[in-house]
Amino acid sequence: MQKETNSWSGMAEQVMKTWAEVSTQAWKSWFDLLNLALRNPIADTKPGFESVTERFADNQQLILRLLKLSFHTWQDIFPKIEAGEDWQHSLKNYTQQLRAQIDEFSAGTIKVSQNAAELWQLYIKETQKFSQLWVKAWGVSFGPLSKAAVTGTSQPWIELNNLYWNLLYEETFGSLMQIPWLGPTREFNNKLVGTFDAWTKLYRAGVDYQILLTEIQGKSFEELMRELVSLAEKGEKVKDWRQFQEIWGRIADEVFEKAFCVEDNLKVRGRFLNALNHYRLEQQQLLEIWMKMMNLPLRSEVDEVHKSIYELRKEVKNLKKALAQYEAQATPPTDEEHQSIATSIPKF
Amino acid sequence: MLPFLMQMRLDDATEEYTELIKKIVKGIENLSRLREEDIEIGVTPKEAVYREEKLTLYHFQSTVQKQLRTPVLIVYALVNRPFMVDLQEDRSLVANLLKLGLDIYLIDWGYPTRADRWLTLDDYINGYINNCVDFIRKKHDLDKINLLGICQGGTFSLCYSAIYPEKVKNLIVMVTPVDFQISDSLLYMRGGCTLGAEALDIDLMVDCLGNIPGDFLNFEFLMLKPRQLGIQKYLDFPEIMHSEDKLLNFLRMEKWIFDSPDQAGEAYRQFLKDFYQANKLIKGEVTIGDKQVNLGNIRMPVLNLYAEKDHLVPPRSSIALERYIGTTDYTVRSFPVGHIGIYVSSKVQRDLPPIIANWLSAREQ
């Protein structure tokens, strides 16, 4: 019996690993889908958003750790139920350990979030190449900017300004230098800082959301164990892995549904989605500055054109309808009316 | 009382595993023979009779002598394709209604592109739907026609019937959201029915994305039951793939689920903000273009059909309709299925079409 149990333990662990991998893939796909609408039109460049996706997916390892912990608790609980011993204590231990893991994870990320300089470096590192033309400037720039956070002086910002002026503006768009009113540095810096701020909020919101999801996953496993115990107590057998999967699926979704009907949790999700959209909007505006300089059509311009066409099309439709109504109302004059009109015209 | 892990024997599991492998091998054989055209949906013969930009109005070819003079216009949701009502020959609401002598039209909204991001609900309801209704009225020389609105299309049909009651003879709504303030519905809560922009800032989302990607909506729907819809059904897939019929059914459904048009940004903005977040429909505060929607204007006969296990449109949301419409001829019927089951369940497909046909027939004069 012990041998069989061990074999099943191996299989169960494998199932959990697969579950975690599938979940990871599902989340990754979700981020990828969200990313679809903002495709960088420049080949070989990589929007920073993708790195957020990757980090989120990487951190699913935490879930795997929690699942392993859950499984070990499960192994601990069942023999106790069989022996009529106190299994509630083991479940309580599990919950405490789960909280501890989440706290540990949360403390680590919050610590990073509190240090703006670290965040900036992380941002630059993860954003990678927003545009081939800017990468050099960015690479050199994060040093002085980090100093800004530490020293609290404006000097590093000025250095950064100069960097953009020298590297981005002079070197890359040297020919445009002849036109003084094109100077983009100030505008660009403002947008860059705005994007960084949006990214910071996204980073924090992402961590919060991930903590919440992890907690929900842990909770669903806890509920699964309760359900299995309850079934066992009623003498109802779980016949096979398929049935086990069905129970697990049902319980997990019930816990998920309940959790996201709670407003506090919804707010966490909302903050994440809103931060994500805000970041993408900022990123898009940043991209438009560059596209403008390269004389490329902007998305906002295309939208404007579409809006004009839409409004004109609507107006033409309304005019056509109005014309059709007038035509329907206007009946051709009778012969008598014709004659009367003809005689009423004064002759000169 | 043996715990789950110890209830199962390794040799039983090995046998189960072997059976599963056999099914998978057979399933792969089945799959290898299938091509995309084998899972075509929207199979009932039809003719495109009216087009306007990306919209196409289809008229289905009748298979029997028409029993009712007044045609029925089916208004489907903007989300997903309308051919769920005509999924396959033996699971087609349209085909079953045709067999009962109804004359059926269907609006296909098409696939909005970036150029359509400025389309509003005014364009959809006062524009497209109204133009289709006028086309059918003119073609049949009738003042009024029958409307059958499904899901979001049902909400649109309610708005339309409230604005143009003189053009609607009978109104049927299926799995239609009416009251959006349902705090135990995950979809409504995620849409911000209690928290508004704190749950989802629609303005920001539309400003950011323009049109809302169909894939995003798909994934949001999957996330209502992430494990069952995202994982479980694929784990069950080997169990059905050995049967060609079941496999085809599964694949057709997959095709329908993931063939999701993008949502025109401005229309999506208004729908989410006014309907989901502010629940304006039942308050009489929705304005479509320059026209106020007062559900009290709906005085024509109304048939309300809903699914008892609907996880997308909770029954409470649909049956609230009775409290807000002005008709004295109101019928409500429910079916013990989910949101999708109402179109595809064989039992429902046996019971539902006669209910619709008989109800319309009784109000034909």
XYZ file of C-alpha atoms in Angstrom:
713
model
C 0.000 0.000 0.000
C 2.839 2.338 0.883
C 4.451 1.643 -2.479
C 1.237 2.398 -4.325
C 0.714 5.582 -2.372
C 4.190 6.728 -3.247
C 3.524 6.120 -6.953
C 0.350 8.115 -6.724
C 2.182 10.812 -4.873
C 4.511 11.116 -7.812
C 1.601 11.306 -10.215
C -0.221 13.841 -8.086
C 2.859 16.000 -7.933
C 3.122 15.750 -11.706
C -0.522 16.756 -12.087
C 0.052 19.789 -9.926
C 3.137 20.719 -11.870
C 1.154 20.467 -15.095
C -1.618 22.529 -13.591
C 0.789 25.245 -12.608
C 2.382 25.184 -16.074
C -0.992 25.394 -17.792
C -2.018 28.248 -15.502
C 1.232 30.025 -16.246
C 0.679 29.601 -19.952
C -2.893 30.833 -19.620
C -1.815 34.002 -17.849
C 0.974 34.558 -20.311
C -1.471 34.194 -23.198
C -3.724 36.710 -21.548
C -0.968 39.273 -21.345
C 0.061 38.504 -24.899
C -3.504 39.083 -26.036
C -3.685 42.354 -24.185
C -0.500 43.323 -25.891
C -1.886 42.640 -29.370
C -3.499 46.021 -29.804
C -0.228 47.847 -29.367
C 2.163 46.280 -31.782
C 5.370 48.127 -32.236
C 5.551 48.822 -35.936
C 9.331 48.941 -35.919
C 10.994 45.635 -36.546
C 13.512 44.383 -33.991
C 12.247 46.619 -31.255
C 10.575 45.307 -28.194
C 7.999 47.204 -26.169
C 8.625 47.128 -22.457
C 5.242 45.606 -21.843
C 6.457 42.169 -22.854
C 8.847 42.094 -19.970
C 5.963 42.638 -17.581
C 4.355 39.581 -19.110
C 7.469 37.525 -18.664
C 7.932 38.547 -15.069
C 4.346 37.724 -14.289
C 4.733 34.312 -15.850
C 8.048 33.667 -14.099
C 6.518 34.418 -10.756
C 4.038 31.617 -11.241
C 6.811 29.555 -9.694
C 5.450 30.857 -6.427
C 2.182 29.132 -7.169
C 4.010 25.891 -7.855
C 5.711 26.153 -4.479
C 2.372 26.700 -2.833
C 0.892 23.732 -4.622
C 3.696 21.532 -3.401
C 3.092 22.764 0.099
C -0.604 22.012 -0.353
C 0.127 18.543 -1.607
C 2.382 17.754 1.312
C -0.355 18.904 3.659
C -2.749 16.674 1.827
C -0.447 13.730 2.318
C -0.287 14.607 5.971
C -4.028 15.012 6.438
C -5.424 11.840 4.914
C -3.748 9.258 7.106
C -4.958 11.280 10.083
C -8.541 11.206 8.881
C -8.274 7.479 8.443
C -6.870 7.075 11.921
C -9.519 9.409 13.378
C -6.842 11.874 14.460
C -6.954 15.674 14.456
C -6.522 16.686 10.799
C -7.814 20.216 11.323
C -4.539 21.086 12.975
C -2.574 20.131 9.852
C -4.883 22.227 7.703
C -4.382 25.183 10.022
C -0.621 24.733 9.753
C -0.936 24.704 6.001
C -2.892 27.962 6.003
C -0.313 29.594 8.248
C 2.540 28.489 6.015
C 0.649 29.715 2.975
C 0.233 33.159 4.554
C 3.910 33.200 5.463
C 4.938 32.469 1.861
C 2.679 35.201 0.523
C 3.944 37.671 3.128
C 7.514 36.837 2.219
C 6.830 37.365 -1.462
C 4.943 40.556 -0.821
C 7.620 41.991 1.495
C 10.300 41.385 -1.123
C 8.440 43.139 -3.895
C 7.280 46.019 -1.742
C 10.847 46.623 -0.671
C 11.811 47.002 -4.315
C 8.810 49.223 -4.943
C 9.844 51.591 -2.167
C 13.191 52.344 -3.732
C 12.656 54.563 -6.744
C 16.231 54.207 -7.920
C 15.975 50.442 -7.911
C 12.651 50.670 -9.677
C 14.091 52.888 -12.343
C 16.938 50.486 -12.978
C 14.500 47.623 -13.089
C 12.343 49.571 -15.495
C 15.234 50.329 -17.809
C 16.473 46.772 -17.605
C 13.077 45.279 -18.274
C 11.924 47.778 -20.832
C 14.856 46.747 -22.994
C 14.758 48.274 -26.417
C 11.819 50.565 -26.822
C 13.369 51.751 -30.003
C 16.736 51.072 -31.506
C 17.259 54.777 -31.760
C 16.785 55.361 -28.083
C 18.451 52.392 -26.574
C 21.828 54.045 -26.321
C 20.410 57.093 -24.632
C 18.455 54.992 -22.190
C 21.371 52.796 -21.326
C 23.514 55.757 -20.383
C 20.701 57.633 -18.755
C 19.625 55.425 -15.940
C 22.800 56.118 -13.985
C 22.201 59.850 -13.525
C 18.517 59.318 -13.020
C 19.219 56.896 -10.219
C 21.307 59.611 -8.648
C 18.329 61.932 -8.870
C 16.321 59.692 -6.648
C 19.159 59.401 -4.175
C 20.384 62.976 -4.093
C 17.103 64.677 -4.690
C 18.776 67.285 -6.860
C 17.899 68.332 -10.348
C 21.446 67.886 -11.617
C 20.998 64.322 -12.856
C 17.898 65.378 -14.707
C 19.858 68.088 -16.422
C 22.521 65.510 -17.274
C 19.810 63.338 -18.668
C 18.464 66.196 -20.696
C 21.909 66.724 -22.105
C 22.280 63.074 -22.856
C 19.148 63.094 -24.918
C 20.199 66.272 -26.538
C 23.593 64.852 -27.461
C 22.782 61.263 -28.174
C 19.255 61.256 -29.402
C 18.787 64.638 -30.850
C 22.213 65.601 -32.211
C 23.472 62.241 -33.309
C 20.308 60.673 -34.584
C 18.384 63.613 -35.851
C 21.341 65.809 -36.619
C 19.905 67.023 -39.848
C 16.759 68.174 -38.105
C 18.880 70.317 -35.820
C 18.699 73.022 -38.439
C 15.125 73.640 -37.402
C 15.243 74.995 -33.870
C 11.519 74.641 -33.066
C 11.743 70.890 -33.446
C 13.692 70.523 -30.219
C 11.983 67.509 -28.653
C 13.935 67.010 -25.450
C 11.631 68.681 -22.999
C 8.520 67.068 -24.416
C 10.208 63.735 -24.618
C 11.473 63.857 -21.050
C 8.040 64.706 -19.753
C 6.562 61.772 -21.578
C 9.367 59.505 -20.461
C 8.842 60.425 -16.843
C 5.091 59.987 -17.272
C 5.639 56.536 -18.722
C 7.961 55.635 -15.881
C 5.349 56.730 -13.378
C 2.729 54.629 -15.167
C 5.096 51.677 -15.238
C 5.745 52.043 -11.505
C 2.026 51.969 -10.811
C 1.632 48.963 -13.090
C 4.480 47.187 -11.353
C 2.929 47.715 -7.958
C -0.588 46.874 -9.133
C 0.767 43.741 -10.844
C 2.383 42.558 -7.644
C -0.818 43.149 -5.669
C -2.869 41.293 -8.247
C -0.445 38.420 -8.288
C -0.519 38.134 -4.525
C -4.299 38.040 -4.686
C -4.305 35.333 -7.364
C -1.828 33.286 -5.398
C -3.967 33.546 -2.318
C -7.025 32.463 -4.301
C -5.164 29.464 -5.707
C -4.056 28.494 -2.235
C -7.564 28.946 -0.898
C -9.006 26.806 -3.668
C -6.634 23.980 -2.766
C -7.616 24.327 0.854
C -11.288 24.092 -0.135
C -10.518 21.095 -2.331
C -9.063 19.275 0.631
C -12.098 20.111 2.725
C -14.338 18.762 -0.014
C -12.337 15.527 -0.308
C -12.469 15.059 3.432
C -16.195 15.737 3.411
C -16.750 13.184 0.626
C -14.610 10.622 2.420
C -16.580 11.165 5.618
C -19.800 10.554 3.719
C -18.294 7.370 2.314
C -18.392 8.702 -1.240
C -15.417 7.511 -3.196
C -13.507 9.583 -5.683
C -13.248 6.924 -8.341
C -10.562 8.173 -10.668
C -8.369 11.052 -11.666
C -11.014 12.424 -13.989
C -13.488 12.727 -11.167
C -10.781 14.223 -9.019
C -10.064 16.778 -11.745
C -13.743 17.609 -12.040
C -14.061 18.234 -8.324
C -10.907 20.293 -8.342
C -12.112 22.343 -11.319
C -15.476 23.001 -9.775
C -14.071 23.953 -6.373
C -11.342 26.144 -7.860
C -13.830 28.033 -10.010
C -16.271 28.464 -7.143
C -13.547 29.928 -4.954
C -12.404 32.135 -7.833
C -15.928 33.382 -8.478
C -16.613 34.120 -4.821
C -13.284 35.876 -4.429
C -13.883 38.181 -7.375
C -17.379 39.054 -6.291
C -15.750 40.702 -3.263
C -15.274 44.392 -3.964
C -11.864 44.691 -2.307
C -10.520 41.980 -4.588
C -12.192 43.513 -7.607
C -10.476 46.776 -6.784
C -7.115 45.023 -6.842
C -7.896 43.595 -10.255
C -9.283 46.936 -11.382
C -6.146 48.775 -10.278
C -4.056 46.325 -12.253
C -6.130 46.562 -15.447
C -6.402 50.325 -15.219
C -2.674 50.676 -14.560
C -1.983 48.398 -17.509
C -4.121 50.495 -19.838
C -2.661 53.705 -18.459
C 0.856 52.457 -19.033
C 0.064 51.423 -22.573
C -1.475 54.785 -23.286
C 1.637 56.548 -21.987
C 3.873 54.223 -23.948
C 1.873 54.903 -27.062
C 2.240 58.644 -26.623
C 5.958 58.212 -26.202
C 6.106 56.151 -29.350
C 4.179 58.809 -31.214
C 6.842 61.408 -30.463
C 9.388 59.248 -32.166
C 7.079 58.400 -35.056
C 6.342 62.063 -35.519
C 10.032 62.809 -35.808
C 10.409 60.024 -38.331
C 7.542 61.508 -40.325
C 5.451 58.388 -39.857
C 1.673 58.463 -39.578
C 0.497 58.361 -35.984
C -2.269 56.260 -34.578
C -3.959 59.366 -33.226
C -3.876 60.881 -36.712
C -5.349 57.759 -38.262
C -8.064 57.827 -35.608
C -8.750 61.442 -36.461
C -9.069 60.603 -40.158
C -11.380 57.704 -39.368
C -13.473 59.965 -37.180
C -13.857 62.512 -39.955
C -14.842 59.812 -42.442
C -17.278 58.362 -39.922
C -18.915 61.741 -39.310
C -19.144 62.525 -43.012
C -20.580 59.103 -43.757
C -23.207 59.597 -41.075
C -24.106 63.001 -42.426
C -24.482 61.665 -45.963
C -26.743 58.878 -44.673
C -28.922 61.390 -42.822
C -29.114 63.638 -45.864
C -30.067 60.708 -48.085
C -32.817 59.727 -45.662
C -34.121 63.282 -45.443
C -34.072 63.572 -49.238
C -35.957 60.307 -49.623
C -38.588 61.554 -47.176
C -39.049 64.825 -49.074
C -39.255 62.953 -52.362
C -41.910 60.659 -50.922
C -43.895 63.588 -49.582
C -43.677 65.641 -52.764
C -46.472 64.469 -55.097
C -46.273 65.558 -58.749
C -48.697 68.460 -59.610
C -51.958 67.664 -61.424
C -52.707 69.131 -64.912
C -54.961 71.757 -63.335
C -52.262 72.741 -60.870
C -49.798 72.920 -63.735
C -52.092 75.254 -65.653
C -52.744 77.381 -62.599
C -49.009 77.744 -61.975
C -48.487 78.646 -65.620
C -51.192 81.352 -65.591
C -50.020 82.793 -62.286
C -46.605 83.625 -63.692
C -46.647 87.315 -64.606
C -45.864 88.131 -68.209
C -43.589 90.946 -69.007
C -12.919 5.119 4.906
C -9.888 5.264 2.667
C -8.593 8.592 1.401
C -8.691 9.237 -2.301
C -5.080 8.415 -3.035
C -5.359 5.077 -1.353
C -8.705 4.166 -2.884
C -7.135 3.734 -6.266
C -4.952 0.853 -7.301
C -2.060 1.247 -9.650
C -3.234 -1.624 -11.914
C -6.687 0.032 -12.250
C -5.004 3.250 -13.183
C -2.791 1.481 -15.697
C -5.862 -0.011 -17.326
C -7.532 3.393 -17.384
C -4.406 4.882 -18.882
C -4.278 2.210 -21.604
C -7.920 2.864 -22.496
C -7.206 6.536 -22.685
C -4.281 5.979 -25.027
C -6.512 3.863 -27.293
C -9.037 6.703 -27.416
C -6.327 9.218 -28.168
C -4.973 7.097 -31.034
C -8.473 6.791 -32.495
C -8.992 10.502 -31.899
C -5.835 11.408 -33.767
C -7.062 9.295 -36.696
C -10.336 11.247 -36.643
C -8.574 14.557 -36.369
C -6.225 13.809 -39.254
C -9.211 13.318 -41.578
C -10.861 16.614 -40.668
C -10.466 19.879 -42.527
C -11.642 23.393 -41.714
C -14.643 23.067 -44.049
C -15.881 20.113 -41.994
C -16.521 22.404 -39.072
C -18.265 25.170 -40.975
C -21.056 26.801 -39.022
C -24.051 28.742 -40.321
C -25.125 25.874 -42.568
C -28.761 26.667 -43.423
C -29.116 28.112 -46.959
C -29.545 31.870 -46.893
C -29.356 34.898 -49.137
C -27.773 38.264 -48.402
C -30.609 40.723 -49.063
C -29.263 43.971 -47.643
C -25.803 45.327 -46.907
C -24.673 48.442 -45.136
C -20.967 48.935 -44.519
C -19.913 45.738 -42.701
C -23.430 44.625 -41.855
C -25.185 41.940 -43.881
C -28.860 41.091 -43.530
C -29.533 37.450 -44.379
C -32.832 35.933 -45.374
C -33.032 32.185 -44.762
C -34.597 29.991 -47.416
C -37.818 28.496 -46.203
C -38.042 24.731 -46.323
C -41.806 24.478 -45.841
C -44.792 26.615 -46.697
C -44.796 29.737 -44.541
C -47.308 29.580 -41.732
C -46.921 33.133 -40.498
C -47.085 36.223 -42.659
C -44.996 38.390 -40.351
C -41.279 37.686 -40.624
C -38.911 37.441 -37.666
C -35.699 39.460 -37.512
C -33.039 37.894 -35.296
C -30.769 40.475 -33.654
C -27.699 38.809 -32.193
C -25.058 40.263 -29.856
C -22.026 42.152 -31.125
C -19.927 39.726 -29.102
C -19.208 36.512 -31.030
C -20.685 35.608 -34.384
C -24.441 35.221 -34.837
C -24.181 31.731 -36.292
C -24.568 30.143 -32.894
C -28.260 30.098 -33.867
C -27.341 27.941 -36.854
C -24.432 25.902 -35.550
C -25.002 22.669 -37.437
C -27.796 20.904 -39.226
C -29.149 19.030 -36.239
C -28.481 21.853 -33.764
C -29.909 24.904 -35.428
C -32.516 27.201 -33.924
C -32.947 28.818 -37.337
C -33.509 25.505 -39.141
C -36.005 24.402 -36.525
C -37.950 27.666 -36.766
C -37.977 27.415 -40.564
C -39.395 23.912 -40.318
C -42.256 25.352 -38.276
C -43.085 27.774 -41.082
C -41.460 30.952 -39.824
C -39.825 33.440 -42.155
C -36.422 34.284 -40.697
C -33.979 37.162 -41.195
C -30.686 37.504 -39.354
C -28.323 40.444 -38.898
C -24.639 39.622 -39.276
C -22.708 42.580 -37.834
C -19.461 41.594 -39.536
C -16.006 42.291 -38.153
C -15.455 45.912 -37.105
C -12.043 47.287 -37.957
C -10.155 50.310 -36.738
C -12.219 52.428 -39.124
C -15.321 51.479 -37.135
C -14.046 52.504 -33.721
C -16.292 55.594 -33.701
C -19.512 53.656 -34.244
C -21.887 54.297 -31.373
C -24.987 52.548 -30.090
C -26.906 55.202 -32.008
C -25.404 53.796 -35.219
C -26.218 50.235 -34.254
C -29.770 50.789 -33.000
C -31.157 53.889 -34.734
C -29.025 53.129 -37.764
C -28.372 49.503 -38.654
C -31.264 47.786 -36.848
C -33.742 50.435 -37.923
C -32.590 50.213 -41.544
C -32.901 46.421 -41.514
C -36.394 46.643 -40.011
C -37.411 49.225 -42.620
C -36.003 47.058 -45.396
C -38.030 44.039 -44.249
C -41.187 46.113 -43.675
C -40.923 47.505 -47.180
C -40.145 44.150 -48.746
C -43.145 42.491 -47.092
C -45.355 45.564 -47.258
C -45.932 45.480 -43.506
C -46.073 48.179 -40.840
C -44.631 45.931 -38.178
C -42.395 42.868 -37.982
C -41.384 40.449 -35.209
C -38.075 40.905 -33.400
C -36.056 38.166 -31.720
C -33.164 39.625 -29.755
C -30.481 37.390 -28.283
C -28.203 38.261 -25.354
C -26.817 41.767 -25.967
C -28.923 41.758 -29.147
C -31.912 41.325 -26.843
C -30.942 44.466 -24.953
C -30.609 46.274 -28.284
C -34.038 44.937 -29.313
C -35.543 46.264 -26.089
C -34.071 49.691 -26.782
C -35.281 49.528 -30.368
C -38.805 48.436 -29.435
C -39.022 51.199 -26.829
C -37.963 53.807 -29.390
C -39.910 52.455 -32.397
C -42.900 50.576 -30.932
C -44.861 51.310 -34.102
C -42.556 49.000 -36.077
C -42.518 45.965 -33.771
C -45.439 43.556 -33.754
C -44.112 41.044 -31.221
C -40.880 41.061 -29.249
C -38.980 37.950 -28.185
C -35.887 38.253 -26.028
C -33.557 35.350 -25.254
C -30.965 35.254 -22.441
C -31.120 39.025 -22.354
C -29.560 41.213 -19.686
C -31.970 43.852 -18.385
C -31.051 44.601 -14.775
C -27.268 44.932 -14.568
C -27.031 45.436 -10.825
C -26.508 41.777 -9.925
C -23.833 41.643 -7.270
C -23.394 37.869 -7.243
C -22.667 37.703 -10.963
C -18.975 37.584 -11.709
C -19.358 39.038 -15.204
C -21.399 41.985 -13.988
C -19.092 42.591 -11.027
C -16.028 42.528 -13.253
C -17.809 44.916 -15.585
C -18.126 47.322 -12.666
C -21.802 47.022 -11.782
C -21.073 48.102 -8.211
C -17.638 49.722 -8.403
C -17.758 51.435 -11.784
C -14.384 52.652 -13.008
C -12.639 51.237 -9.952
C -13.376 47.769 -11.316
C -12.700 48.718 -14.927
C -12.073 52.178 -16.293
C -13.843 51.885 -19.639
C -12.852 55.355 -20.807
C -9.206 54.553 -20.257
C -9.544 51.182 -21.919
C -11.227 52.516 -25.049
C -8.841 55.481 -25.241
C -5.976 53.028 -24.994
C -7.152 50.243 -27.271
C -9.556 51.946 -29.679
C -11.588 48.894 -30.518
C -11.772 46.259 -27.807
C -10.086 43.100 -29.113
C -12.410 40.114 -29.436
C -9.705 37.929 -27.939
C -9.683 40.056 -24.817
C -13.413 39.500 -24.381
C -12.962 35.798 -25.025
C -10.407 35.546 -22.344
C -12.570 37.531 -19.958
C -15.390 35.045 -20.550
C -13.024 32.130 -19.953
C -11.880 33.760 -16.733
C -15.394 33.451 -15.353
C -14.665 29.751 -14.911
C -10.939 29.646 -15.542
C -10.289 26.090 -14.594
C -13.349 24.463 -16.131
C -13.350 26.470 -19.362
C -9.626 26.965 -19.731
C -8.232 23.639 -18.595
C -10.817 21.037 -17.687
C -12.490 20.825 -21.063
C -9.161 20.162 -22.758
C -8.330 17.510 -20.203
C -11.639 15.906 -21.151
C -10.884 16.225 -24.852
C -9.289 12.739 -25.222
C -12.548 11.295 -23.905
C -14.536 12.646 -26.837
C -12.069 12.746 -29.719
C -12.524 9.060 -30.562
C -16.134 9.773 -31.524
C -16.292 11.654 -34.816
C -19.653 13.269 -34.056
C -18.587 14.464 -30.633
C -15.294 15.656 -32.031
C -17.037 17.691 -34.737
C -19.425 19.194 -32.192
C -16.511 20.138 -29.979
C -14.542 21.696 -32.811
C -17.516 23.668 -34.136
C -18.052 25.060 -30.681
C -14.372 25.937 -30.408
C -14.569 27.694 -33.747
C -17.575 29.718 -32.632
C -16.110 30.586 -29.235
C -12.833 31.887 -30.588
C -14.152 33.592 -33.712
C -14.739 36.854 -31.886
C -15.066 40.157 -33.689
C -13.496 43.214 -32.096
C -15.928 45.611 -30.460
C -16.324 49.094 -31.877
C -14.766 51.283 -29.182
C -17.410 53.965 -28.723
C -20.316 51.509 -28.747
C -18.494 49.374 -26.178
C -17.820 52.445 -24.049
C -21.501 53.379 -23.907
C -22.714 49.827 -23.397
C -20.382 49.174 -20.474
C -20.819 52.577 -18.841
C -24.562 53.106 -19.282
C -25.766 49.540 -19.004
C -23.273 47.604 -16.866
C -21.938 50.330 -14.630
C -24.832 52.796 -14.299
C -27.710 50.351 -14.889
C -29.531 53.077 -16.800
C -31.807 50.805 -18.841
C -34.201 50.009 -16.033
C -34.005 53.585 -14.739
C -35.201 54.937 -18.068
C -32.021 56.967 -18.408
C -30.476 55.403 -21.508
C -30.267 57.707 -24.489
C -29.544 56.254 -27.898
C -28.516 59.128 -30.136
C -31.115 61.778 -29.347
C -33.778 59.254 -28.338
C -34.632 58.358 -24.767
C -35.249 54.664 -24.034
C -38.351 54.223 -21.910
C -39.106 50.523 -21.430
C -42.648 51.512 -20.520
C -43.195 52.174 -24.244
C -42.931 48.438 -24.891
C -46.626 47.630 -25.142
C -46.443 44.952 -27.817
C -46.565 41.277 -26.703
C -43.277 40.145 -25.152
C -41.872 36.622 -24.793
C -38.910 36.417 -22.427
C -36.776 33.258 -22.640
C -33.941 32.657 -20.223
C -31.548 29.908 -19.123
C -31.753 28.823 -15.512
C -28.024 28.018 -15.253
C -26.783 31.013 -17.210
C -23.409 32.157 -15.798
C -23.162 35.084 -18.229
C -26.652 36.562 -17.953
C -28.039 35.551 -14.562
C -31.764 34.689 -14.617
C -32.505 37.532 -12.186
C -31.112 39.977 -14.699
C -33.469 38.729 -17.440
C -36.663 38.222 -15.499
C -36.480 41.751 -14.111
C -37.879 42.817 -17.490
C -41.469 42.254 -16.404
C -41.263 45.104 -13.876
C -40.274 47.749 -16.391
C -42.187 47.147 -19.620
C -45.623 48.514 -20.377
C -47.166 45.448 -22.030
C -50.036 43.475 -20.589
C -49.192 40.485 -22.801
C -46.040 39.132 -21.181
C -44.883 35.504 -21.223
C -41.759 34.139 -19.582
C -40.266 30.679 -20.123
C -37.073 29.158 -18.791
C -34.912 26.162 -19.634
C -32.678 24.166 -17.266
C -29.496 24.898 -19.239
C -26.695 27.448 -19.421
C -26.169 30.412 -21.722
C -24.867 28.291 -24.582
C -27.081 25.295 -23.872
C -30.143 27.283 -24.879
C -28.913 27.194 -28.489
C -27.309 23.797 -28.646
C -28.932 21.474 -26.151
C -30.889 18.869 -28.085
C -33.686 18.946 -25.517
C -34.009 22.712 -25.720
C -33.875 22.569 -29.498
C -36.799 20.176 -29.354
C -38.872 22.364 -26.984
C -37.877 25.960 -27.732
C -38.760 26.379 -31.447
C -42.390 25.230 -30.999
C -42.744 27.574 -28.025
C -41.648 30.505 -30.187
C -43.727 29.428 -33.191
C -46.881 28.825 -31.161
C -46.497 32.067 -29.248
C -46.095 34.047 -32.474
C -48.859 32.133 -34.191
C -51.301 33.013 -31.397
C -50.488 36.704 -31.964
C -50.396 36.714 -35.743
C -53.804 38.337 -36.304
